Amino acid sequence: MLPTLKIGTLDTLVQLSDELAKHDTAYESTVGKFIDTLRTLTQASTNELQSMLTVDDKSVDQYIRTFAWNNAKYRSDRALPEIISQIGESMHAIDAQLKTKMTQYNAIKNSLATIRRKQTGNLSVRSLNGIVKRSDCIQDSEFLQTVFVAVPQTLTRDWTNSYERLTDKVVPRSSAKIASDSEYTLYSVVLFKRVLDEFANKARDMRFVVRDFVYDEAAMEHDRVQALEIVEQEEEVLDNICEWLKGSFGDALTAWMHVKALRVFVESVLRYGIPPDFLPVIVKPNPKHASKIKLQLAEFYAYLETSSRASQRAEMAGKSRARKHAEDSAFDMHEFSNILSEYTPFVFFEIPWTFLDSE
């Protein structure tokens, strides 16, 4: 399952051990983002997601069970830091692409939401295209203008009694009811253009909403076409992102699994010494019996703790780690206690796969 890799110095291995642990956590998060994003965008069921998420035409389960080092992609004759750097660069590029694509999609989605809000909101915010007719407006007047005002249902009587006196130059008895919904009634009123700003300010004080609307058939057609274009763009970008997610998922998972493999190699050399003489295996237990099986394996391999070579290498690795901790930060006894409580006589790493829990 693992090729013969270049080992390097003990200090390098200890440094790589800490670095790989950070990469492991980060790449697990990236794989999780892929799955969560695809689930959100497609509204797919768990079974549907499982069929979408493949690696080299294999299901995730099949790929992990049959994992083999990809020497064509990550050459084993290179130094370990170079391999880790190569994996990091590929994952950084994948993560950056994901962010860029989602930013693009969210921008279009927000534009579409704005259009839909204008089409479905109440009369104080929704577009008046299709509600106001040409006959509701004064056309081509040099001095007069028809203004549309959304009045809360509880204030319609106040509007009727006060609109003529909000400012001078309001045409008497010019108010007409245009439309109504559960929250607002839309009225038209005719006034002189030069008092529009004053009228709008006075209306706002009365909690009346003066709509910024001018009847323009060309502008209405432009808005209609623009709305259709944004809908098409949203569908196109959504399809593009989903296809990219499905295609790039394999690259992300492959990188993560190679980091897992490198952690097994590095920790095994630190614990058991050189030349490397260990057997990496993948165990998939029934989740209900995982703790029990781990305990049984620990009891079966307890003899490894008494191995003189293992003890010697563990001591050397411990000293090197202690030096690094001293350089980096104060030693954390709580963290050390957690490490001891999770210790097993064999090198052990989990591949958490709760992203696709059964529904």
Coordinates of C-alpha atoms in Angstrom, one line a residue:
M1 CA 0.0 0.0 0.0
L2 CA 2.9 2.4 0.7
P3 CA 6.1 2.7 -1.4
T4 CA 9.6 3.1 0.0
L5 CA 9.8 6.8 0.9
K6 CA 12.8 8.9 1.7
I7 CA 13.1 9.2 5.5
G8 CA 15.4 12.1 6.2
T9 CA 16.5 13.1 9.7
L10 CA 14.7 12.4 13.0
D11 CA 14.2 16.2 13.6
T12 CA 12.7 16.5 10.1
L13 CA 10.3 13.6 10.8
V14 CA 9.2 15.2 14.1
Q15 CA 8.5 18.5 12.4
L16 CA 6.7 16.7 9.6
S17 CA 4.6 14.8 12.1
D18 CA 3.2 18.1 13.5
E19 CA 2.8 19.6 10.0
L20 CA 0.9 16.6 8.7
A21 CA -1.5 16.7 11.6
K22 CA -2.5 20.2 10.6
H23 CA -2.8 19.3 7.0
D24 CA -5.0 16.4 7.9
T25 CA -7.4 18.6 9.8
A26 CA -7.5 21.2 7.1
Y27 CA -8.0 18.8 4.2
E28 CA -10.8 16.9 6.1
S29 CA -12.5 20.3 6.4
T30 CA -12.1 20.9 2.6
V31 CA -13.6 17.5 1.7
G32 CA -16.5 18.2 4.1
K33 CA -17.1 21.6 2.3
F34 CA -17.3 19.8 -1.0
I35 CA -19.9 17.5 0.2
D36 CA -21.9 20.1 2.1
T37 CA -21.9 22.5 -0.8
L38 CA -22.9 19.8 -3.3
R39 CA -25.7 18.7 -1.0
T40 CA -27.0 22.2 -0.6
L41 CA -26.8 23.1 -4.3
T42 CA -28.4 19.9 -5.5
Q43 CA -30.7 19.1 -2.6
A44 CA -29.6 15.5 -3.2
S45 CA -30.4 12.6 -0.9
T46 CA -27.6 10.7 0.8
N47 CA -27.8 7.9 -1.8
E48 CA -27.8 10.4 -4.6
L49 CA -24.7 12.1 -3.1
Q50 CA -22.9 8.8 -2.8
S51 CA -23.4 8.1 -6.5
M52 CA -22.1 11.6 -7.3
L53 CA -18.9 11.4 -5.2
T54 CA -16.4 9.1 -6.9
V55 CA -12.6 8.8 -7.1
D56 CA -11.2 7.3 -10.3
D57 CA -14.7 5.9 -11.1
K58 CA -14.8 4.2 -7.6
S59 CA -17.0 4.9 -4.7
V60 CA -15.4 6.5 -1.7
D61 CA -15.6 3.2 0.2
Q62 CA -14.0 1.3 -2.7
Y63 CA -11.3 3.9 -3.1
I64 CA -10.3 3.8 0.6
R65 CA -10.5 0.0 0.8
T66 CA -8.2 -0.4 -2.3
F67 CA -6.0 2.6 -1.6
A68 CA -2.6 2.5 -3.3
W69 CA 0.0 5.3 -3.5
N70 CA -0.3 7.3 -6.7
N71 CA 3.3 7.4 -7.7
A72 CA 2.5 9.1 -11.0
K73 CA 1.1 12.0 -9.1
Y74 CA 3.2 12.0 -6.0
R75 CA 6.6 10.6 -6.9
S76 CA 8.0 8.5 -4.0
D77 CA 11.6 9.2 -4.9
R78 CA 11.2 12.9 -3.8
A79 CA 11.9 14.0 -0.3
L80 CA 8.9 13.9 2.1
P81 CA 8.8 17.8 2.6
E82 CA 8.6 18.1 -1.2
I83 CA 5.7 15.6 -1.5
I84 CA 3.8 17.4 1.4
S85 CA 4.4 20.8 -0.3
Q86 CA 3.1 19.4 -3.6
I87 CA -0.1 18.1 -1.9
G88 CA -0.5 21.4 -0.1
E89 CA -0.2 23.4 -3.3
S90 CA -2.9 21.3 -5.1
M91 CA -5.3 21.5 -2.1
H92 CA -4.7 25.3 -1.9
A93 CA -5.6 25.7 -5.6
I94 CA -8.7 23.5 -5.1
D95 CA -9.9 25.5 -2.1
A96 CA -9.3 28.8 -3.8
Q97 CA -11.3 27.6 -6.9
L98 CA -14.1 26.6 -4.6
K99 CA -14.2 30.0 -2.9
T100 CA -14.1 31.8 -6.3
K101 CA -16.9 29.7 -7.8
M102 CA -19.1 30.1 -4.8
T103 CA -18.5 33.9 -4.7
Q104 CA -19.6 34.1 -8.3
Y105 CA -22.6 31.9 -7.7
N106 CA -23.7 33.8 -4.6
A107 CA -23.5 37.2 -6.5
I108 CA -25.8 35.9 -9.2
K109 CA -28.1 34.3 -6.6
N110 CA -28.3 37.6 -4.7
S111 CA -29.2 39.4 -7.9
L112 CA -31.9 36.9 -8.6
A113 CA -33.2 37.1 -5.0
T114 CA -33.5 40.9 -5.4
I115 CA -35.5 40.5 -8.6
R116 CA -37.8 37.9 -7.1
R117 CA -38.3 40.1 -4.0
K118 CA -39.4 42.9 -6.2
Q119 CA -41.8 40.5 -7.9
T120 CA -43.2 39.0 -4.8
G121 CA -42.9 41.6 -2.0
N122 CA -45.7 43.9 -0.8
L123 CA -46.6 47.0 -2.7
S124 CA -44.1 49.2 -0.8
V125 CA -41.1 47.2 -2.3
R126 CA -42.2 45.1 -5.3
S127 CA -41.9 46.2 -8.9
L128 CA -44.8 48.2 -10.2
N129 CA -44.3 46.9 -13.7
G130 CA -47.5 45.1 -14.7
I131 CA -49.4 46.8 -11.9
V132 CA -49.5 50.3 -13.1
K133 CA -51.0 50.9 -16.6
R134 CA -50.3 53.6 -19.1
S135 CA -53.8 55.0 -18.4
D136 CA -52.9 55.5 -14.7
C137 CA -50.2 58.1 -15.7
I138 CA -50.1 61.6 -17.1
Q139 CA -47.9 61.4 -20.2
D140 CA -45.6 64.0 -21.7
S141 CA -46.5 66.9 -19.3
E142 CA -44.0 69.6 -18.8
F143 CA -45.2 70.5 -15.3
L144 CA -47.3 67.7 -13.9
Q145 CA -46.3 64.2 -12.8
T146 CA -48.2 61.2 -11.5
V147 CA -46.7 59.8 -8.3
F148 CA -47.5 56.4 -6.7
V149 CA -47.7 56.0 -3.0
A150 CA -48.0 52.8 -0.9
V151 CA -50.1 53.4 2.1
P152 CA -50.3 51.0 5.1
Q153 CA -53.8 49.5 5.3
T154 CA -54.3 51.1 8.7
L155 CA -53.6 54.6 7.3
T156 CA -55.7 54.7 4.2
R157 CA -58.2 57.1 5.8
D158 CA -55.3 59.4 6.9
W159 CA -54.1 59.4 3.3
T160 CA -57.5 60.3 1.9
N161 CA -57.9 63.1 4.4
S162 CA -54.4 64.6 4.1
Y163 CA -52.7 64.0 0.7
E164 CA -54.0 67.3 -0.8
R165 CA -52.4 69.2 2.1
L166 CA -49.0 67.5 2.3
T167 CA -47.6 70.4 0.2
D168 CA -48.8 73.0 -2.2
K169 CA -49.3 72.2 -5.9
V170 CA -51.0 68.9 -5.3
V171 CA -53.9 68.5 -7.8
P172 CA -57.1 68.2 -5.7
R173 CA -59.1 65.0 -5.9
S174 CA -56.4 63.4 -8.1
S175 CA -55.8 60.4 -5.8
A176 CA -56.9 57.0 -7.3
K177 CA -56.6 53.5 -5.9
I178 CA -54.4 51.4 -8.2
A179 CA -54.0 48.1 -6.3
S180 CA -54.1 46.5 -2.8
D181 CA -52.5 43.7 -0.9
S182 CA -52.7 42.5 2.7
E183 CA -50.3 45.2 3.9
Y184 CA -50.6 48.2 1.6
T185 CA -52.9 50.0 -0.8
L186 CA -51.2 51.7 -3.8
Y187 CA -52.6 55.1 -4.7
S188 CA -51.7 57.5 -7.5
V189 CA -51.7 61.3 -7.1
V190 CA -50.9 64.1 -9.5
L191 CA -48.7 67.0 -8.5
F192 CA -46.3 69.6 -9.9
K193 CA -42.9 68.2 -10.6
R194 CA -41.1 70.9 -8.7
V195 CA -42.7 69.9 -5.4
L196 CA -42.0 66.2 -5.7
D197 CA -39.1 66.2 -3.1
E198 CA -41.1 68.2 -0.5
F199 CA -44.1 65.9 -1.1
A200 CA -42.0 62.8 -0.6
N201 CA -40.5 64.1 2.7
K202 CA -43.9 65.0 4.1
A203 CA -45.3 61.7 3.0
R204 CA -42.5 59.8 4.7
D205 CA -43.3 61.6 8.0
M206 CA -46.8 60.3 7.7
R207 CA -45.5 56.7 7.0
F208 CA -46.6 56.8 3.4
V209 CA -44.1 55.2 1.0
V210 CA -43.6 57.2 -2.2
R211 CA -42.5 54.8 -4.9
D212 CA -39.6 55.7 -7.2
F213 CA -41.4 54.8 -10.4
V214 CA -41.9 56.3 -13.8
Y215 CA -43.9 54.5 -16.4
D216 CA -41.5 53.6 -19.2
E217 CA -42.3 50.7 -21.5
A218 CA -38.8 50.4 -22.8
A219 CA -37.3 50.2 -19.2
M220 CA -40.0 47.6 -18.3
E221 CA -39.0 45.5 -21.3
H222 CA -35.3 45.8 -20.3
D223 CA -36.0 44.7 -16.7
R224 CA -38.0 41.7 -18.0
V225 CA -35.2 40.6 -20.3
Q226 CA -32.6 41.2 -17.6
A227 CA -34.6 39.0 -15.2
L228 CA -34.7 36.2 -17.7
E229 CA -30.9 36.5 -18.3
I230 CA -30.1 36.3 -14.6
V231 CA -32.3 33.2 -14.3
E232 CA -30.4 31.6 -17.1
Q233 CA -27.1 32.7 -15.7
E234 CA -28.0 31.2 -12.3
E235 CA -28.9 27.9 -13.8
E236 CA -25.7 27.8 -16.0
V237 CA -23.4 28.7 -13.1
L238 CA -25.1 26.2 -10.8
D239 CA -24.6 23.4 -13.3
N240 CA -21.0 24.4 -13.8
I241 CA -20.3 24.4 -10.0
C242 CA -22.0 21.1 -9.5
E243 CA -20.0 19.5 -12.3
W244 CA -16.8 21.0 -11.0
L245 CA -17.5 19.8 -7.5
K246 CA -18.1 16.3 -8.6
G247 CA -15.0 16.3 -10.8
S248 CA -12.7 17.9 -8.3
F249 CA -13.9 15.9 -5.3
G250 CA -11.7 13.0 -6.3
D251 CA -8.6 15.2 -6.3
A252 CA -9.4 16.6 -2.8
L253 CA -10.1 13.2 -1.3
T254 CA -7.0 11.7 -3.0
A255 CA -4.8 14.4 -1.5
W256 CA -6.4 13.9 2.0
M257 CA -5.8 10.1 1.9
H258 CA -2.2 10.6 0.8
V259 CA -1.7 12.8 3.8
K260 CA -3.2 10.1 6.0
A261 CA -0.8 7.6 4.4
L262 CA 2.2 9.9 5.1
R263 CA 1.2 10.2 8.7
V264 CA 1.2 6.5 9.0
F265 CA 4.6 6.3 7.5
V266 CA 6.2 9.1 9.5
E267 CA 4.7 8.0 12.8
S268 CA 5.7 4.4 12.2
V269 CA 9.3 5.3 11.5
L270 CA 9.4 7.5 14.6
R271 CA 8.0 4.7 16.7
Y272 CA 9.6 1.6 15.2
G273 CA 12.8 2.9 13.7
I274 CA 14.6 2.1 10.4
P275 CA 14.6 0.3 8.1
P276 CA 10.8 0.6 7.9
D277 CA 9.3 -2.8 8.8
F278 CA 5.6 -2.4 9.3
L279 CA 2.3 -3.3 7.7
P280 CA -0.3 -0.6 7.1
V281 CA -3.8 -1.8 7.0
I282 CA -7.3 -0.3 6.8
V283 CA -10.0 -1.6 9.2
K284 CA -13.6 -0.7 8.7
P285 CA -15.5 -1.9 11.9
N286 CA -19.1 -1.8 12.6
P287 CA -19.6 1.6 14.3
K288 CA -21.3 0.0 17.3
H289 CA -18.2 -2.1 18.0
A290 CA -15.5 0.3 17.0
S291 CA -14.3 1.0 20.6
K292 CA -14.3 -2.7 21.5
I293 CA -12.3 -3.7 18.4
K294 CA -9.8 -0.9 19.1
L295 CA -9.4 -2.2 22.7
Q296 CA -8.9 -5.8 21.4
L297 CA -6.3 -4.7 18.9
A298 CA -4.5 -2.8 21.7
E299 CA -4.4 -5.9 23.9
F300 CA -3.3 -8.1 21.0
Y301 CA -0.4 -5.8 20.1
A302 CA 0.5 -4.9 23.7
Y303 CA 3.9 -6.7 23.2
L304 CA 5.0 -3.9 20.9
E305 CA 5.2 -1.6 23.9
T306 CA 8.0 -3.8 25.4
S307 CA 10.0 -4.0 22.1
S308 CA 13.4 -2.6 22.9
R309 CA 13.7 -1.0 19.5
A310 CA 10.3 0.6 19.7
S311 CA 11.1 1.9 23.2
Q312 CA 14.4 3.3 22.0
R313 CA 12.9 5.1 19.0
A314 CA 10.0 6.4 21.1
E315 CA 12.4 7.8 23.6
M316 CA 14.4 9.5 20.8
A317 CA 11.3 10.9 19.2
G318 CA 10.1 12.1 22.5
K319 CA 13.3 14.0 23.1
S320 CA 13.1 15.6 19.7
R321 CA 9.5 16.5 20.2
A322 CA 10.3 18.0 23.6
R323 CA 12.9 20.2 22.1
K324 CA 10.5 21.4 19.5
H325 CA 7.8 22.1 22.1
A326 CA 10.3 24.1 24.1
E327 CA 11.1 26.1 21.1
D328 CA 7.5 26.7 20.0
S329 CA 5.6 27.2 23.2
A330 CA 5.2 26.2 26.9
F331 CA 4.5 22.5 27.4
D332 CA 0.8 21.8 27.9
M333 CA 0.3 19.1 30.5
H334 CA -3.5 18.8 29.6
E335 CA -2.7 18.2 26.0
F336 CA 0.0 15.6 27.0
S337 CA -2.6 13.8 29.2
N338 CA -5.0 13.6 26.3
I339 CA -2.3 12.1 24.1
L340 CA -1.5 9.5 26.7
S341 CA -5.2 8.6 27.1
E342 CA -5.5 8.0 23.3
Y343 CA -2.2 6.1 23.0
T344 CA -2.2 2.7 21.4
P345 CA 0.7 0.3 21.0
F346 CA 0.3 0.6 17.2
V347 CA 0.2 3.6 15.0
F348 CA -3.5 4.5 14.7
F349 CA -5.4 7.2 12.7
E350 CA -9.1 7.4 12.0
I351 CA -10.7 8.3 8.7
P352 CA -13.8 10.0 9.9
W353 CA -16.6 9.6 7.4
T354 CA -19.7 11.2 9.0
F355 CA -20.3 13.5 6.0
L356 CA -22.8 11.0 4.5
D357 CA -24.6 9.7 7.6
S358 CA -27.7 7.9 6.7
E359 CA -30.9 9.9 6.6

